[in-house]
Amino acid sequence: MKITVLGVGGMGSRFALMLHQGGNDVTLVDGWQANIDAIRKDGIQANFNGKPVSAKMPIYSPAEIDQSGVKADLIVVFLKSNQLDAMFKRVQPIIHKDTYVLCLLNGIGHEDVLSKYVAKDHLLLGITMWTAGMTGPGHVELSGDGEVELENFEPAGEAFAKQVVSVFEGAGLNPKYSHDVKYSIWRKACVNGTLNCLCALLDCNIGEFGKTKQAPELLHTIIDEFAAVADKEGVNLDTEEVYNHVAATFTSDIAGHYPSMHQDLVQNHRLTEIEFIDGAVARKGEQYGIATPYCKLLTQMVHVKEQLVGAK
Ligand code: NAD
């Protein structure tokens, strides 16, 4: 399959490498010039489960794509949510009438942004449990295993979504065609909507937060707000199961992990995805007339912290 990976950070590099190794024709588009230069010179360089792996693929900046003639069957998006709108505005020439877009970003409501640029029946949504981290321009740390769950946004996209599942299978990405991806997206958003912002604001890892007396009540209250809004969107979250799913991380092998929002905000002073997580719940809550005070406060506090650290 002809695939463009849009956003070649940690996750984009992982998917590009694995899809390339799986025999697909992969092109890269990214907005970070130092990263483009490094990949153009030496390819994506990965520490892949302890082994050095590198692969060269054509890479373009948004300013270059007019001349590039890039035409893909599938665009796999791996930007941060807060980069989505601005980047899609700039890369419209790579979206043709037959192009499908797959979004596996964390958070809620990406379809509202993407449907401004892509027909809804060419939109595929999902989640992934794969992980990745950048160690510098063109360099990524890829360890462990993962999975992908995806589904077409509208029924007309089903055949292509199933084709993508088969291509991802060939690349070892452990995909699954989902019959209720919206549920999985909301369930994963509850993990990010609790642990990401709380660990970033409190400057602690998952296990440290989990040991505090207030952790259970905070989790329950935030998850209840997510569930009340999800319900209005046709998703009936099992809040006890979701709570147990999040709380299980406190004593798991990721207890020592600092969630990505901690890495972005505290460690690297980057803007966060909060507007697509707790911020999305607060906004949607307001539209539906549902009170979401915790999500609103957490969103505001993350924005305050962004300003305090001069996040970009
Ligand atoms: P990332 O920050 O590594 O990359 C996203 C974009 O930001 C890329 O275009 C990259 O080039 C650019 N970028 C990265 N560092 C930069 C810097 N210092 N200066 C300028 N630009 C920079 O993001 P990611 O971790 O690949 O995440 C992409 C999406 O996938 C997000 O929605 C995230 O929540 C989700 N996700 C991530 C993981 C993970 O383990 N990283 C796992 C599951 C889902």
XYZ file of C-alpha atoms and ligand atoms in Angstrom:
356
model
C 0.000 0.000 0.000
C 1.150 3.585 -0.678
C 1.224 5.185 2.750
C 2.120 8.673 3.958
C 2.990 9.047 7.616
C 2.108 12.584 8.652
C 4.022 13.513 11.806
C 7.284 11.636 12.211
C 7.850 11.910 15.949
C 8.034 8.864 18.198
C 4.900 7.071 17.016
C 5.124 8.195 13.392
C 8.671 6.816 13.242
C 7.565 3.492 14.731
C 4.679 3.037 12.303
C 6.752 4.254 9.325
C 9.573 1.819 10.136
C 7.315 -1.177 10.684
C 5.159 -0.445 7.615
C 8.321 0.061 5.514
C 9.771 -3.224 6.822
C 6.410 -4.821 5.961
C 6.986 -3.989 2.278
C 4.828 -0.884 1.900
C 5.724 2.239 -0.074
C 6.077 4.781 2.773
C 6.564 8.542 2.439
C 7.037 10.882 5.388
C 5.776 14.413 6.017
C 6.848 16.369 9.078
C 6.922 19.959 10.275
C 10.099 19.933 12.422
C 12.995 20.980 10.201
C 15.792 19.491 12.363
C 13.973 16.151 12.258
C 13.504 16.337 8.477
C 17.208 17.123 7.986
C 18.319 14.260 10.229
C 15.996 11.708 8.559
C 16.955 12.896 5.073
C 20.635 12.419 5.929
C 20.611 9.125 7.879
C 17.043 7.821 7.765
C 14.955 7.053 10.836
C 17.365 5.657 13.414
C 15.796 3.465 16.041
C 16.831 1.487 19.054
C 14.348 -1.274 18.226
C 14.022 -3.593 21.230
C 17.727 -3.160 21.945
C 18.909 -3.459 18.326
C 19.962 -0.507 16.162
C 17.724 -0.281 13.077
C 17.634 2.435 10.445
C 15.628 2.971 7.279
C 15.557 5.684 4.641
C 12.256 6.915 3.250
C 11.471 10.085 1.315
C 10.575 12.946 3.646
C 8.994 16.345 2.935
C 8.131 19.455 4.896
C 4.650 20.974 4.375
C 6.295 23.700 2.245
C 7.722 21.033 -0.118
C 4.687 18.863 -0.727
C 3.291 20.919 -3.606
C 6.330 19.869 -5.664
C 6.606 16.368 -4.194
C 3.694 14.784 -6.082
C 2.983 12.700 -2.959
C -0.161 10.649 -3.479
C -1.101 8.056 -0.898
C -3.871 5.489 -0.507
C -3.615 6.027 3.236
C -2.349 8.841 5.448
C -1.465 7.685 8.963
C -1.503 10.719 11.254
C 0.834 10.889 14.230
C 0.906 14.547 15.156
C 0.054 15.814 18.598
C -3.657 16.694 18.731
C -2.899 20.389 19.155
C -0.870 20.348 15.875
C -3.620 18.654 13.841
C -5.603 21.592 12.497
C -2.647 23.797 11.545
C -0.825 20.908 9.842
C -3.863 19.709 7.852
C -4.371 23.255 6.599
C -0.827 23.159 5.226
C -0.841 19.696 3.648
C -4.096 19.782 1.683
C -2.355 18.901 -1.630
C -1.609 15.374 -0.354
C -5.288 14.675 0.310
C -6.890 13.349 -2.877
C -10.466 12.180 -3.323
C -9.390 8.527 -2.880
C -7.133 9.139 0.107
C -8.130 7.651 3.468
C -6.880 9.135 6.738
C -6.260 7.017 9.829
C -6.064 8.815 13.175
C -4.748 6.883 16.189
C -4.051 9.910 18.387
C -4.908 9.932 22.075
C -7.953 12.005 22.956
C -11.465 12.799 21.824
C -12.999 14.731 18.939
C -10.256 14.498 16.303
C -12.963 13.691 13.762
C -14.328 17.236 14.241
C -10.989 18.651 13.022
C -10.275 16.035 10.355
C -13.705 16.191 8.750
C -12.891 19.778 7.698
C -10.220 18.325 5.394
C -11.269 14.727 4.650
C -14.639 13.267 3.629
C -16.133 11.450 6.630
C -16.434 8.191 4.678
C -12.636 8.330 4.137
C -11.917 8.708 7.826
C -10.671 5.824 9.990
C -10.330 6.159 13.759
C -8.658 4.039 16.372
C -6.336 3.625 19.305
C -2.950 2.028 19.721
C -1.163 0.471 22.657
C 2.228 0.668 20.912
C 4.614 3.191 22.486
C 7.582 5.222 21.272
C 9.813 8.062 22.371
C 12.099 10.477 20.552
C 15.632 10.868 21.851
C 16.530 13.590 19.335
C 15.860 14.584 15.713
C 15.637 11.392 13.623
C 16.241 9.153 16.663
C 13.652 7.020 18.432
C 13.488 4.517 21.235
C 11.085 1.666 20.382
C 10.533 -1.085 22.891
C 7.882 -3.594 23.842
C 4.813 -4.820 22.035
C 1.535 -3.194 21.161
C -1.730 -3.429 19.319
C -3.929 -1.312 17.068
C -7.702 -1.175 17.054
C -9.374 0.676 14.197
C -12.715 1.217 12.511
C -14.169 3.274 9.674
C -16.003 6.398 10.851
C -18.866 5.722 8.418
C -20.116 2.375 7.035
C -18.839 3.171 3.513
C -15.248 2.976 4.775
C -15.502 -0.600 6.083
C -13.871 -2.405 3.155
C -10.873 -0.087 3.163
C -10.554 -0.266 6.980
C -10.348 -4.052 6.680
C -7.687 -3.679 3.971
C -5.673 -1.492 6.383
C -6.016 -4.170 9.071
C -4.518 -6.700 6.682
C -1.639 -4.358 5.702
C -0.925 -3.646 9.394
C -0.975 -7.397 10.071
C 1.753 -7.832 7.467
C 3.805 -5.178 9.267
C 3.515 -6.921 12.662
C 1.420 -4.114 14.156
C -1.127 -6.516 15.719
C -4.244 -4.786 14.403
C -7.852 -5.595 15.142
C -10.922 -4.429 13.240
C -13.130 -2.890 15.904
C -16.922 -2.936 15.972
C -17.089 -0.150 18.590
C -13.966 1.955 18.344
C -15.698 4.966 19.920
C -15.972 3.026 23.192
C -12.252 2.191 23.102
C -11.358 5.810 22.328
C -13.358 7.090 25.305
C -11.992 4.348 27.578
C -8.407 5.233 26.649
C -9.206 8.948 27.038
C -10.157 8.221 30.660
C -6.619 6.941 31.284
C -5.108 10.074 29.735
C -7.742 12.358 31.284
C -6.789 11.229 34.781
C -3.141 10.162 34.881
C -1.677 12.486 32.235
C -2.762 15.814 33.652
C -2.596 14.809 37.332
C 0.974 13.465 37.063
C 2.015 16.509 34.998
C 0.487 18.998 37.445
C 1.665 17.143 40.548
C 5.070 16.301 39.044
C 4.949 12.634 39.963
C 4.886 9.243 38.296
C 1.853 6.944 38.089
C 2.804 4.795 41.090
C 3.524 7.812 43.306
C 0.131 9.336 42.483
C -1.606 5.989 43.019
C -0.287 5.749 46.599
C -1.965 9.022 47.659
C -5.183 8.902 49.725
C -7.009 11.163 47.282
C -6.284 9.081 44.148
C -9.447 6.893 44.215
C -11.870 9.819 44.667
C -10.122 11.940 42.040
C -10.220 9.071 39.550
C -13.896 8.286 40.228
C -14.957 11.931 39.898
C -13.080 12.566 36.643
C -14.206 9.268 35.090
C -17.829 10.063 36.047
C -17.555 13.392 34.189
C -16.133 11.619 31.111
C -18.931 9.024 31.299
C -21.721 11.625 31.561
C -20.484 13.374 28.399
C -19.712 10.095 26.574
C -23.292 9.007 27.230
C -24.548 12.030 25.260
C -22.297 10.913 22.396
C -23.815 7.438 22.355
C -21.032 5.737 24.360
C -22.103 3.975 27.543
C -18.904 3.677 29.601
C -18.777 1.043 32.339
C -17.302 3.407 34.950
C -16.336 0.706 37.467
C -14.474 -1.281 34.792
C -12.770 1.910 33.556
C -11.807 2.868 37.133
C -10.295 -0.594 37.734
C -8.478 -0.363 34.375
C -6.883 2.992 35.343
C -6.180 2.011 38.978
C -4.489 -1.212 37.839
C -1.639 0.926 36.453
C -0.715 2.035 40.016
C 0.876 -1.324 40.791
C 1.713 -2.468 37.247
C 5.032 -2.470 35.408
C 4.277 1.113 34.231
C 3.933 2.446 37.821
C 7.332 4.143 37.514
C 6.354 5.790 34.206
C 5.844 9.544 33.793
C 2.892 9.946 31.362
C 3.447 11.758 28.061
C 1.910 15.017 29.323
C 4.522 15.066 32.093
C 7.218 14.525 29.488
C 5.783 17.249 27.230
C 5.010 19.868 29.859
C 7.405 19.322 32.763
C 10.403 17.814 31.023
C 10.322 19.411 27.549
C 8.149 22.526 28.014
C 5.952 21.628 25.047
C 2.273 22.532 24.656
C -0.032 19.676 25.652
C -2.961 17.730 24.192
C -5.231 18.783 27.114
C -7.801 20.481 24.810
C -8.496 17.054 23.228
C -8.759 15.221 26.550
C -10.215 16.913 29.680
C -10.673 20.121 27.650
C -12.858 18.279 25.126
C -15.015 16.851 27.938
C -15.395 20.318 29.520
C -16.339 21.887 26.156
C -18.752 19.131 25.183
C -20.171 19.141 28.723
C -21.014 22.803 28.368
C -22.755 22.104 25.018
C -24.809 19.284 26.575
C -25.559 21.200 29.803
C -23.537 18.776 31.934
C -21.369 20.093 34.768
C -17.715 18.999 34.413
C -15.928 21.110 37.062
C -12.944 18.791 37.507
C -12.220 18.551 33.774
C -12.567 22.311 33.437
C -10.259 23.032 36.383
C -7.640 20.507 35.226
C -7.683 22.017 31.728
C -7.246 25.535 33.098
C -4.437 24.459 35.415
C -2.570 22.709 32.607
C -2.882 25.878 30.502
C -1.566 27.945 33.430
C 1.396 25.580 33.764
C 2.028 25.813 29.988
C 2.374 29.576 30.395
C 4.499 29.323 33.549
C 7.069 27.117 31.822
C 6.890 29.030 28.520
C 5.669 25.922 26.642
C 5.842 26.000 22.843
P 5.808 13.374 19.183
O 5.827 14.587 20.037
O 6.970 12.445 19.295
O 5.678 13.809 17.642
C 4.583 14.572 17.193
C 5.096 15.683 16.258
O 5.861 16.630 17.023
C 6.012 15.202 15.140
O 5.690 15.934 13.986
C 7.400 15.532 15.634
O 8.325 15.790 14.579
C 7.134 16.831 16.407
N 8.138 17.041 17.461
C 8.581 16.144 18.383
N 9.516 16.714 19.178
C 9.665 17.995 18.743
C 10.476 19.079 19.157
N 11.328 18.958 20.180
N 10.366 20.243 18.477
C 9.501 20.385 17.444
N 8.687 19.384 17.010
C 8.765 18.206 17.653
O 4.431 12.650 19.456
P 4.127 11.081 19.603
O 4.620 10.620 20.920
O 4.554 10.396 18.366
O 2.535 11.102 19.707
C 1.683 11.267 18.581
C 0.263 10.926 18.996
O 0.199 9.555 19.400
C -0.265 11.726 20.194
O -1.638 11.938 20.066
C -0.015 10.807 21.379
O -0.868 11.086 22.478
C -0.333 9.467 20.723
N 0.291 8.304 21.368
C 1.597 8.345 21.739
C 2.180 7.218 22.322
C 3.635 7.203 22.691
O 4.088 6.240 23.322
N 4.430 8.176 22.308
C 1.404 6.057 22.511
C 0.061 6.063 22.093
C -0.485 7.189 21.513
